[in-house]
Amino acid sequence: MLRPYKILVVDDEPDLEPLMLQRMRRHIRKGRYTFVFAHNGVEALEVLNRDGGIDMVLSDINMPQMDGLTLLEQIPKVDPNIRSVIISAYGDMKNIRTAMNRGAFDFVTKPVDFKDLQITIERTLAHMQEWREALSYRDKLVSIQNELEVASRIQQSILPSEFPEDMRYQVYGNMEPARDVGGDFFDILDLDKGRMGLAIADVSDKGVPAALFMMSCRTLLKGVAIGLSEPGPVLAEVNQLLHEDNETFLFVTVLYAVYDPGSGEFTYASGGHDAPLLVRADGSAELLPLTDGIALGVVPDLDYRQHSVILQPGDTIVLYTDGVTEAQNMLGDAFEVEGLHRIFAGTLASITAREGTDSVFQTVRDFMGEAAQFDDITCLTLHRDK
Amino acid sequence: MDITSQRTDGALIVSAEGRVDGANARKFQKAVENVIGDGDSAVVLDMESLSYISSAGLRSILLIAKGLQKRNSKFAVCSLQGPIREVFRIVGFDKIVSIYDSQGDAVKALGG
């Protein structure tokens, strides 16, 4: 059983107290209401300040020391969630209007009709109850939003923020989530024999479930990649592990590549991910072949094919998620792979990996203009130095 | 996103129109599942008027297909336009989901 509602009755007429206790006795006995009494506004404020947990105030208007209208202005300073009902003389519209304008929830008139008063009290308390619930939902929402911000920071913090420095190549990536927590990620791994692993991935949804799936995918990929040296078998193993207890039917498209800076050999396998764009030193560009792999986490026991190309000095590989190619402008046109081609065509000889990636983000943003970002945008660029 | 449906030759044809993306993928899935009756043993999702589908939309199709598989109903998609077909190909869903060029081909193949 909930505690009784506590109602403060303020009136300078001594008759009201016994009358109220008598007429409301059934509700008092049932534990629905308890009453506290004060005889003017000053006393009422003392009670409010001293005696916490008052739910509503029922107050007369004309009283010595401090009248009801002044009291109405003071109550929110003690607790803005207390609701007040005014008792006024019959037909005294001027005071009733003033009371309503000062925040009274309702009014009753003298002589008090206790049946009507009881309905008014119930209505006021019901309103107050809903108001308190709304406040508590708002507080919960704020705390969830705070947690989402934390999740978003964790997610950003697991993305590489420092990039390997090597005379022979440059690599640089970035991710901009569409919502608080995204489903894209990229990773750069140190492998044996001086080789480097590059991953870019896109989970098939946004929000918290996708973010958790993304975290687990990234961790599995990292662990598997260090043990196995070829991209195809790495994807096969990660697919198997992700599929094992995937009740959610979330899936992830992954492009995983191994780069050998010594030979310039770039070997990749795609699990349902967009094809890498290879931009040659002369600015000509081609999409590398898809390796026909299925997105990870959906079907067990798959083999993943891989494909190799040799990067010549001055060549660049651009890895991206569909947040880049499917970014829309205000007209509803998509950025497309051609948009990526255009960024790199011609200007490439002097561009660094960082400039390349930054330029992709800048160009996509300019293209989108005021249009909403539907999807996470991720781009990872590898450039073999001359 | 709009869903319409009709029953022909023992198959339920569900036609989807517009965009299916992260914002409405769940709504899309529920809408399709709602038009599928207990008696429908073959369902064809016609995508001729679909202009865009994101990976969240593909996941919805996967969930619809899994639901039908559980009750031994058949499922296929048909009439994919260029960009939609390309998405299915890239993600590898052309190997998981039966795809047909037309409604007629799909209904025939599902033995309706």
PDB file of C-alpha atoms in Angstrom, chain A residues 102-372:
ATOM      1  CA  ARG A 102      -0.601  32.359 -10.467  1.00  0.00           C
ATOM      2  CA  GLY A 103      -0.587  28.638 -11.066  1.00  0.00           C
ATOM      3  CA  ALA A 104      -3.545  27.259  -9.089  1.00  0.00           C
ATOM      4  CA  PHE A 105      -4.558  23.903 -10.548  1.00  0.00           C
ATOM      5  CA  ASP A 106      -8.277  24.299  -9.805  1.00  0.00           C
ATOM      6  CA  PHE A 107     -10.729  26.041  -7.458  1.00  0.00           C
ATOM      7  CA  VAL A 108     -13.800  25.258  -5.363  1.00  0.00           C
ATOM      8  CA  THR A 109     -16.297  27.781  -4.010  1.00  0.00           C
ATOM      9  CA  LYS A 110     -17.810  28.439  -0.615  1.00  0.00           C
ATOM     10  CA  PRO A 111     -19.885  27.038   0.875  1.00  0.00           C
ATOM     11  CA  VAL A 112     -17.758  23.979   0.252  1.00  0.00           C
ATOM     12  CA  ASP A 113     -19.572  21.074  -1.388  1.00  0.00           C
ATOM     13  CA  PHE A 114     -17.509  18.192   0.006  1.00  0.00           C
ATOM     14  CA  LYS A 115     -18.533  15.770  -2.717  1.00  0.00           C
ATOM     15  CA  ASP A 116     -17.303  18.217  -5.356  1.00  0.00           C
ATOM     16  CA  LEU A 117     -14.196  18.908  -3.260  1.00  0.00           C
ATOM     17  CA  GLN A 118     -13.401  15.216  -3.115  1.00  0.00           C
ATOM     18  CA  ILE A 119     -13.669  14.925  -6.921  1.00  0.00           C
ATOM     19  CA  THR A 120     -11.421  17.979  -7.270  1.00  0.00           C
ATOM     20  CA  ILE A 121      -8.858  16.490  -4.876  1.00  0.00           C
ATOM     21  CA  GLU A 122      -8.815  13.190  -6.776  1.00  0.00           C
ATOM     22  CA  ARG A 123      -8.420  14.975 -10.109  1.00  0.00           C
ATOM     23  CA  THR A 124      -5.576  17.076  -8.732  1.00  0.00           C
ATOM     24  CA  LEU A 125      -3.804  14.078  -7.238  1.00  0.00           C
ATOM     25  CA  ALA A 126      -4.206  12.077 -10.483  1.00  0.00           C
ATOM     26  CA  HIS A 127      -2.684  14.946 -12.419  1.00  0.00           C
ATOM     27  CA  MET A 128       0.156  15.206  -9.928  1.00  0.00           C
ATOM     28  CA  GLN A 129       0.798  11.479 -10.145  1.00  0.00           C
ATOM     29  CA  GLU A 130       1.052  11.636 -13.943  1.00  0.00           C
ATOM     30  CA  TRP A 131       3.263  14.668 -13.693  1.00  0.00           C
ATOM     31  CA  ARG A 132       5.632  12.872 -11.322  1.00  0.00           C
ATOM     32  CA  GLU A 133       5.762   9.834 -13.618  1.00  0.00           C
ATOM     33  CA  ALA A 134       6.533  12.065 -16.575  1.00  0.00           C
ATOM     34  CA  LEU A 135       9.343  13.652 -14.564  1.00  0.00           C
ATOM     35  CA  SER A 136      10.761  10.269 -13.660  1.00  0.00           C
ATOM     36  CA  TYR A 137      10.610   9.115 -17.317  1.00  0.00           C
ATOM     37  CA  ARG A 138      12.400  12.285 -18.307  1.00  0.00           C
ATOM     38  CA  ASP A 139      15.113  11.586 -15.742  1.00  0.00           C
ATOM     39  CA  LYS A 140      15.469   8.028 -17.015  1.00  0.00           C
ATOM     40  CA  LEU A 141      15.677   9.285 -20.585  1.00  0.00           C
ATOM     41  CA  VAL A 142      18.394  11.744 -19.627  1.00  0.00           C
ATOM     42  CA  SER A 143      20.343   8.958 -17.952  1.00  0.00           C
ATOM     43  CA  ILE A 144      19.954   6.691 -21.010  1.00  0.00           C
ATOM     44  CA  GLN A 145      21.170   9.524 -23.200  1.00  0.00           C
ATOM     45  CA  ASN A 146      24.176   9.935 -20.931  1.00  0.00           C
ATOM     46  CA  GLU A 147      24.886   6.221 -21.259  1.00  0.00           C
ATOM     47  CA  LEU A 148      24.597   6.464 -25.042  1.00  0.00           C
ATOM     48  CA  GLU A 149      27.144   9.242 -25.001  1.00  0.00           C
ATOM     49  CA  VAL A 150      29.477   7.028 -23.000  1.00  0.00           C
ATOM     50  CA  ALA A 151      28.896   4.184 -25.487  1.00  0.00           C
ATOM     51  CA  SER A 152      29.618   6.541 -28.336  1.00  0.00           C
ATOM     52  CA  ARG A 153      32.867   7.685 -26.710  1.00  0.00           C
ATOM     53  CA  ILE A 154      33.938   4.089 -26.063  1.00  0.00           C
ATOM     54  CA  GLN A 155      33.193   3.262 -29.662  1.00  0.00           C
ATOM     55  CA  GLN A 156      35.157   6.191 -31.002  1.00  0.00           C
ATOM     56  CA  SER A 157      38.003   5.366 -28.642  1.00  0.00           C
ATOM     57  CA  ILE A 158      38.466   1.835 -29.991  1.00  0.00           C
ATOM     58  CA  LEU A 159      39.011   3.172 -33.497  1.00  0.00           C
ATOM     59  CA  PRO A 160      42.669   3.740 -34.311  1.00  0.00           C
ATOM     60  CA  SER A 161      43.647   7.335 -33.603  1.00  0.00           C
ATOM     61  CA  GLU A 162      47.349   6.904 -34.247  1.00  0.00           C
ATOM     62  CA  PHE A 163      48.503   5.664 -37.596  1.00  0.00           C
ATOM     63  CA  PRO A 164      51.697   3.793 -38.429  1.00  0.00           C
ATOM     64  CA  GLU A 165      54.556   5.944 -39.641  1.00  0.00           C
ATOM     65  CA  ASP A 166      56.587   4.299 -42.344  1.00  0.00           C
ATOM     66  CA  MET A 167      58.725   5.678 -45.174  1.00  0.00           C
ATOM     67  CA  ARG A 168      57.180   3.227 -47.619  1.00  0.00           C
ATOM     68  CA  TYR A 169      53.446   3.872 -47.141  1.00  0.00           C
ATOM     69  CA  GLN A 170      50.798   5.934 -45.356  1.00  0.00           C
ATOM     70  CA  VAL A 171      47.472   4.857 -43.990  1.00  0.00           C
ATOM     71  CA  TYR A 172      44.690   6.993 -42.517  1.00  0.00           C
ATOM     72  CA  GLY A 173      41.047   6.405 -41.602  1.00  0.00           C
ATOM     73  CA  ASN A 174      38.045   8.118 -40.056  1.00  0.00           C
ATOM     74  CA  MET A 175      34.448   7.312 -39.060  1.00  0.00           C
ATOM     75  CA  GLU A 176      31.502   9.631 -38.492  1.00  0.00           C
ATOM     76  CA  PRO A 177      28.455   7.951 -36.940  1.00  0.00           C
ATOM     77  CA  ALA A 178      24.990   8.997 -38.125  1.00  0.00           C
ATOM     78  CA  ARG A 179      23.505   8.500 -34.670  1.00  0.00           C
ATOM     79  CA  ASP A 180      24.902   8.420 -31.143  1.00  0.00           C
ATOM     80  CA  VAL A 181      26.268   4.940 -31.582  1.00  0.00           C
ATOM     81  CA  GLY A 182      27.109   3.632 -35.006  1.00  0.00           C
ATOM     82  CA  GLY A 183      27.658   0.269 -36.611  1.00  0.00           C
ATOM     83  CA  ASP A 184      30.751   1.025 -38.724  1.00  0.00           C
ATOM     84  CA  PHE A 185      34.341   0.483 -37.725  1.00  0.00           C
ATOM     85  CA  PHE A 186      37.802   0.241 -39.166  1.00  0.00           C
ATOM     86  CA  ASP A 187      41.000  -1.215 -37.768  1.00  0.00           C
ATOM     87  CA  ILE A 188      44.703  -1.335 -38.498  1.00  0.00           C
ATOM     88  CA  LEU A 189      46.672  -4.332 -37.197  1.00  0.00           C
ATOM     89  CA  ASP A 190      50.360  -5.084 -36.811  1.00  0.00           C
ATOM     90  CA  LEU A 191      51.004  -8.531 -38.278  1.00  0.00           C
ATOM     91  CA  ASP A 192      54.115 -10.704 -38.437  1.00  0.00           C
ATOM     92  CA  LYS A 193      56.865 -10.190 -41.047  1.00  0.00           C
ATOM     93  CA  GLY A 194      56.240  -6.441 -41.046  1.00  0.00           C
ATOM     94  CA  ARG A 195      52.864  -6.825 -42.693  1.00  0.00           C
ATOM     95  CA  MET A 196      49.772  -4.805 -41.830  1.00  0.00           C
ATOM     96  CA  GLY A 197      46.131  -5.854 -41.540  1.00  0.00           C
ATOM     97  CA  LEU A 198      43.424  -3.389 -42.660  1.00  0.00           C
ATOM     98  CA  ALA A 199      39.760  -3.877 -41.865  1.00  0.00           C
ATOM     99  CA  ILE A 200      36.635  -1.873 -42.625  1.00  0.00           C
ATOM    100  CA  ALA A 201      33.174  -3.037 -41.629  1.00  0.00           C
ATOM    101  CA  ASP A 202      29.499  -2.078 -41.501  1.00  0.00           C
ATOM    102  CA  VAL A 203      26.971  -3.728 -39.170  1.00  0.00           C
ATOM    103  CA  SER A 204      23.447  -4.067 -40.591  1.00  0.00           C
ATOM    104  CA  ASP A 205      21.776  -1.662 -38.187  1.00  0.00           C
ATOM    105  CA  LYS A 206      22.433   1.228 -35.856  1.00  0.00           C
ATOM    106  CA  GLY A 207      21.969   1.774 -32.159  1.00  0.00           C
ATOM    107  CA  VAL A 208      22.994  -0.198 -29.118  1.00  0.00           C
ATOM    108  CA  PRO A 209      22.492  -3.822 -30.372  1.00  0.00           C
ATOM    109  CA  ALA A 210      24.461  -3.025 -33.525  1.00  0.00           C
ATOM    110  CA  ALA A 211      27.200  -1.354 -31.474  1.00  0.00           C
ATOM    111  CA  LEU A 212      27.563  -4.434 -29.260  1.00  0.00           C
ATOM    112  CA  PHE A 213      27.665  -6.686 -32.331  1.00  0.00           C
ATOM    113  CA  MET A 214      30.252  -4.387 -33.873  1.00  0.00           C
ATOM    114  CA  MET A 215      32.432  -4.533 -30.740  1.00  0.00           C
ATOM    115  CA  SER A 216      32.341  -8.309 -30.712  1.00  0.00           C
ATOM    116  CA  CYS A 217      33.098  -8.478 -34.439  1.00  0.00           C
ATOM    117  CA  ARG A 218      36.074  -6.168 -34.066  1.00  0.00           C
ATOM    118  CA  THR A 219      37.489  -8.162 -31.145  1.00  0.00           C
ATOM    119  CA  LEU A 220      37.058 -11.488 -32.973  1.00  0.00           C
ATOM    120  CA  LEU A 221      38.622 -10.109 -36.131  1.00  0.00           C
ATOM    121  CA  LYS A 222      41.621  -8.787 -34.236  1.00  0.00           C
ATOM    122  CA  GLY A 223      42.144 -12.096 -32.433  1.00  0.00           C
ATOM    123  CA  VAL A 224      41.717 -14.265 -35.518  1.00  0.00           C
ATOM    124  CA  ALA A 225      43.832 -12.018 -37.784  1.00  0.00           C
ATOM    125  CA  ILE A 226      46.856 -12.295 -35.525  1.00  0.00           C
ATOM    126  CA  GLY A 227      46.737 -16.097 -35.687  1.00  0.00           C
ATOM    127  CA  LEU A 228      45.888 -16.588 -39.374  1.00  0.00           C
ATOM    128  CA  SER A 229      47.837 -14.782 -42.044  1.00  0.00           C
ATOM    129  CA  GLU A 230      45.490 -14.877 -45.067  1.00  0.00           C
ATOM    130  CA  PRO A 231      42.362 -12.653 -45.397  1.00  0.00           C
ATOM    131  CA  GLY A 232      40.084 -15.422 -46.759  1.00  0.00           C
ATOM    132  CA  PRO A 233      40.579 -17.837 -43.840  1.00  0.00           C
ATOM    133  CA  VAL A 234      40.347 -14.921 -41.381  1.00  0.00           C
ATOM    134  CA  LEU A 235      36.862 -14.012 -42.659  1.00  0.00           C
ATOM    135  CA  ALA A 236      35.803 -17.681 -42.676  1.00  0.00           C
ATOM    136  CA  GLU A 237      36.784 -18.056 -39.015  1.00  0.00           C
ATOM    137  CA  VAL A 238      35.187 -14.768 -37.897  1.00  0.00           C
ATOM    138  CA  ASN A 239      32.016 -15.684 -39.809  1.00  0.00           C
ATOM    139  CA  GLN A 240      31.857 -19.007 -38.014  1.00  0.00           C
ATOM    140  CA  LEU A 241      32.364 -17.427 -34.583  1.00  0.00           C
ATOM    141  CA  LEU A 242      29.821 -14.657 -35.214  1.00  0.00           C
ATOM    142  CA  HIS A 243      27.242 -17.103 -36.534  1.00  0.00           C
ATOM    143  CA  GLU A 244      27.498 -19.513 -33.609  1.00  0.00           C
ATOM    144  CA  ASP A 245      25.106 -17.779 -31.271  1.00  0.00           C
ATOM    145  CA  ASN A 246      23.689 -15.025 -33.398  1.00  0.00           C
ATOM    146  CA  GLU A 247      20.021 -14.915 -32.392  1.00  0.00           C
ATOM    147  CA  THR A 248      19.674 -11.351 -33.588  1.00  0.00           C
ATOM    148  CA  PHE A 249      20.287 -11.998 -37.305  1.00  0.00           C
ATOM    149  CA  LEU A 250      22.429  -8.935 -37.311  1.00  0.00           C
ATOM    150  CA  PHE A 251      25.184  -9.299 -39.861  1.00  0.00           C
ATOM    151  CA  VAL A 252      28.291  -7.376 -40.759  1.00  0.00           C
ATOM    152  CA  THR A 253      29.933  -6.666 -44.084  1.00  0.00           C
ATOM    153  CA  VAL A 254      33.707  -6.728 -43.742  1.00  0.00           C
ATOM    154  CA  LEU A 255      36.571  -6.053 -46.068  1.00  0.00           C
ATOM    155  CA  TYR A 256      39.772  -7.416 -44.629  1.00  0.00           C
ATOM    156  CA  ALA A 257      43.125  -6.939 -46.332  1.00  0.00           C
ATOM    157  CA  VAL A 258      46.756  -7.731 -45.648  1.00  0.00           C
ATOM    158  CA  TYR A 259      49.337  -5.323 -47.003  1.00  0.00           C
ATOM    159  CA  ASP A 260      53.010  -6.151 -47.415  1.00  0.00           C
ATOM    160  CA  PRO A 261      54.932  -2.870 -47.526  1.00  0.00           C
ATOM    161  CA  GLY A 262      58.022  -4.633 -48.885  1.00  0.00           C
ATOM    162  CA  SER A 263      56.471  -5.964 -52.069  1.00  0.00           C
ATOM    163  CA  GLY A 264      53.431  -3.660 -52.294  1.00  0.00           C
ATOM    164  CA  GLU A 265      51.191  -6.715 -52.407  1.00  0.00           C
ATOM    165  CA  PHE A 266      47.640  -5.970 -51.247  1.00  0.00           C
ATOM    166  CA  THR A 267      45.538  -9.097 -50.625  1.00  0.00           C
ATOM    167  CA  TYR A 268      41.889  -8.731 -49.634  1.00  0.00           C
ATOM    168  CA  ALA A 269      38.739 -10.711 -49.090  1.00  0.00           C
ATOM    169  CA  SER A 270      35.253  -9.227 -48.951  1.00  0.00           C
ATOM    170  CA  GLY A 271      32.451 -10.563 -46.804  1.00  0.00           C
ATOM    171  CA  GLY A 272      29.576  -8.756 -48.499  1.00  0.00           C
ATOM    172  CA  HIS A 273      31.444  -5.450 -48.451  1.00  0.00           C
ATOM    173  CA  ASP A 274      31.861  -2.870 -51.208  1.00  0.00           C
ATOM    174  CA  ALA A 275      34.830  -3.370 -53.522  1.00  0.00           C
ATOM    175  CA  PRO A 276      38.043  -1.412 -52.850  1.00  0.00           C
ATOM    176  CA  LEU A 277      38.798   1.481 -55.181  1.00  0.00           C
ATOM    177  CA  LEU A 278      42.314   1.406 -56.616  1.00  0.00           C
ATOM    178  CA  VAL A 279      43.597   4.760 -57.807  1.00  0.00           C
ATOM    179  CA  ARG A 280      46.784   4.573 -59.869  1.00  0.00           C
ATOM    180  CA  ALA A 281      49.559   7.157 -59.655  1.00  0.00           C
ATOM    181  CA  ASP A 282      48.338   8.723 -62.931  1.00  0.00           C
ATOM    182  CA  GLY A 283      44.868   9.336 -61.455  1.00  0.00           C
ATOM    183  CA  SER A 284      43.101   6.535 -63.317  1.00  0.00           C
ATOM    184  CA  ALA A 285      40.880   4.481 -61.063  1.00  0.00           C
ATOM    185  CA  GLU A 286      39.228   1.076 -61.008  1.00  0.00           C
ATOM    186  CA  LEU A 287      37.021  -0.869 -58.636  1.00  0.00           C
ATOM    187  CA  LEU A 288      38.799  -4.083 -57.691  1.00  0.00           C
ATOM    188  CA  PRO A 289      36.762  -7.265 -58.214  1.00  0.00           C
ATOM    189  CA  LEU A 290      34.370  -8.421 -55.511  1.00  0.00           C
ATOM    190  CA  THR A 291      35.419 -11.759 -54.090  1.00  0.00           C
ATOM    191  CA  ASP A 292      31.782 -12.955 -53.859  1.00  0.00           C
ATOM    192  CA  GLY A 293      31.789 -13.448 -50.104  1.00  0.00           C
ATOM    193  CA  ILE A 294      28.570 -13.307 -48.102  1.00  0.00           C
ATOM    194  CA  ALA A 295      28.172 -10.842 -45.210  1.00  0.00           C
ATOM    195  CA  LEU A 296      29.426 -12.354 -41.933  1.00  0.00           C
ATOM    196  CA  GLY A 297      27.180 -13.871 -39.287  1.00  0.00           C
ATOM    197  CA  VAL A 298      24.385 -15.172 -41.540  1.00  0.00           C
ATOM    198  CA  VAL A 299      25.386 -18.569 -42.961  1.00  0.00           C
ATOM    199  CA  PRO A 300      27.818 -21.023 -41.314  1.00  0.00           C
ATOM    200  CA  ASP A 301      30.638 -23.025 -42.912  1.00  0.00           C
ATOM    201  CA  LEU A 302      31.567 -20.622 -45.694  1.00  0.00           C
ATOM    202  CA  ASP A 303      34.850 -20.291 -47.534  1.00  0.00           C
ATOM    203  CA  TYR A 304      35.959 -16.815 -48.501  1.00  0.00           C
ATOM    204  CA  ARG A 305      37.971 -16.216 -51.669  1.00  0.00           C
ATOM    205  CA  GLN A 306      40.682 -13.604 -51.736  1.00  0.00           C
ATOM    206  CA  HIS A 307      42.315 -11.515 -54.439  1.00  0.00           C
ATOM    207  CA  SER A 308      45.700  -9.777 -54.722  1.00  0.00           C
ATOM    208  CA  VAL A 309      47.008  -6.709 -56.499  1.00  0.00           C
ATOM    209  CA  ILE A 310      50.440  -5.095 -56.415  1.00  0.00           C
ATOM    210  CA  LEU A 311      50.428  -1.437 -55.469  1.00  0.00           C
ATOM    211  CA  GLN A 312      52.964   0.529 -57.499  1.00  0.00           C
ATOM    212  CA  PRO A 313      54.644   3.559 -55.927  1.00  0.00           C
ATOM    213  CA  GLY A 314      52.128   6.412 -55.952  1.00  0.00           C
ATOM    214  CA  ASP A 315      49.090   4.077 -55.993  1.00  0.00           C
ATOM    215  CA  THR A 316      46.257   4.480 -53.497  1.00  0.00           C
ATOM    216  CA  ILE A 317      43.621   2.081 -52.179  1.00  0.00           C
ATOM    217  CA  VAL A 318      40.391   3.591 -50.863  1.00  0.00           C
ATOM    218  CA  LEU A 319      38.253   1.453 -48.548  1.00  0.00           C
ATOM    219  CA  TYR A 320      34.820   2.843 -47.645  1.00  0.00           C
ATOM    220  CA  THR A 321      31.397   1.919 -46.315  1.00  0.00           C
ATOM    221  CA  ASP A 322      28.129   2.486 -48.164  1.00  0.00           C
ATOM    222  CA  GLY A 323      27.601   5.554 -45.974  1.00  0.00           C
ATOM    223  CA  VAL A 324      29.957   7.235 -48.470  1.00  0.00           C
ATOM    224  CA  THR A 325      28.539   5.944 -51.748  1.00  0.00           C
ATOM    225  CA  GLU A 326      24.896   6.117 -50.629  1.00  0.00           C
ATOM    226  CA  ALA A 327      25.101   9.559 -49.015  1.00  0.00           C
ATOM    227  CA  GLN A 328      22.237  11.616 -50.425  1.00  0.00           C
ATOM    228  CA  ASN A 329      21.918  15.263 -51.318  1.00  0.00           C
ATOM    229  CA  MET A 330      18.759  17.359 -50.999  1.00  0.00           C
ATOM    230  CA  LEU A 331      17.544  16.098 -54.399  1.00  0.00           C
ATOM    231  CA  GLY A 332      17.804  12.483 -53.275  1.00  0.00           C
ATOM    232  CA  ASP A 333      20.778  11.719 -55.564  1.00  0.00           C
ATOM    233  CA  ALA A 334      23.399   9.338 -54.173  1.00  0.00           C
ATOM    234  CA  PHE A 335      27.124  10.141 -54.038  1.00  0.00           C
ATOM    235  CA  GLU A 336      27.960   6.827 -55.788  1.00  0.00           C
ATOM    236  CA  VAL A 337      31.385   5.298 -56.416  1.00  0.00           C
ATOM    237  CA  GLU A 338      31.806   7.816 -59.235  1.00  0.00           C
ATOM    238  CA  GLY A 339      31.890  10.546 -56.578  1.00  0.00           C
ATOM    239  CA  LEU A 340      34.863   8.781 -55.010  1.00  0.00           C
ATOM    240  CA  HIS A 341      36.557   8.414 -58.419  1.00  0.00           C
ATOM    241  CA  ARG A 342      36.247  12.124 -59.026  1.00  0.00           C
ATOM    242  CA  ILE A 343      37.886  13.051 -55.715  1.00  0.00           C
ATOM    243  CA  PHE A 344      41.033  11.176 -56.569  1.00  0.00           C
ATOM    244  CA  ALA A 345      41.177  11.650 -60.330  1.00  0.00           C
ATOM    245  CA  GLY A 346      44.094  13.799 -61.360  1.00  0.00           C
ATOM    246  CA  THR A 347      45.075  15.322 -58.031  1.00  0.00           C
ATOM    247  CA  LEU A 348      46.649  12.239 -56.607  1.00  0.00           C
ATOM    248  CA  ALA A 349      50.363  12.424 -57.136  1.00  0.00           C
ATOM    249  CA  SER A 350      50.871  14.895 -54.296  1.00  0.00           C
ATOM    250  CA  ILE A 351      48.070  13.751 -51.966  1.00  0.00           C
ATOM    251  CA  THR A 352      48.753  12.026 -48.643  1.00  0.00           C
ATOM    252  CA  ALA A 353      46.569   9.294 -47.168  1.00  0.00           C
ATOM    253  CA  ARG A 354      45.294  11.753 -44.584  1.00  0.00           C
ATOM    254  CA  GLU A 355      44.485  14.396 -47.184  1.00  0.00           C
ATOM    255  CA  GLY A 356      42.740  11.715 -49.238  1.00  0.00           C
ATOM    256  CA  THR A 357      40.533  10.592 -46.346  1.00  0.00           C
ATOM    257  CA  ASP A 358      39.820  14.153 -45.201  1.00  0.00           C
ATOM    258  CA  SER A 359      38.964  15.104 -48.725  1.00  0.00           C
ATOM    259  CA  VAL A 360      36.439  12.227 -48.956  1.00  0.00           C
ATOM    260  CA  PHE A 361      34.696  13.460 -45.784  1.00  0.00           C
ATOM    261  CA  GLN A 362      34.735  17.075 -46.914  1.00  0.00           C
ATOM    262  CA  THR A 363      33.407  16.272 -50.392  1.00  0.00           C
ATOM    263  CA  VAL A 364      30.647  14.012 -49.032  1.00  0.00           C
ATOM    264  CA  ARG A 365      29.613  16.706 -46.527  1.00  0.00           C
ATOM    265  CA  ASP A 366      29.536  19.361 -49.271  1.00  0.00           C
ATOM    266  CA  PHE A 367      27.528  17.007 -51.472  1.00  0.00           C
ATOM    267  CA  MET A 368      24.969  16.279 -48.723  1.00  0.00           C
ATOM    268  CA  GLY A 369      24.497  19.953 -47.870  1.00  0.00           C
ATOM    269  CA  GLU A 370      21.520  20.212 -45.531  1.00  0.00           C
ATOM    270  CA  ALA A 371      20.343  16.643 -46.223  1.00  0.00           C
ATOM    271  CA  ALA A 372      20.201  14.259 -43.255  1.00  0.00           C
TER     272      ALA A 372
END
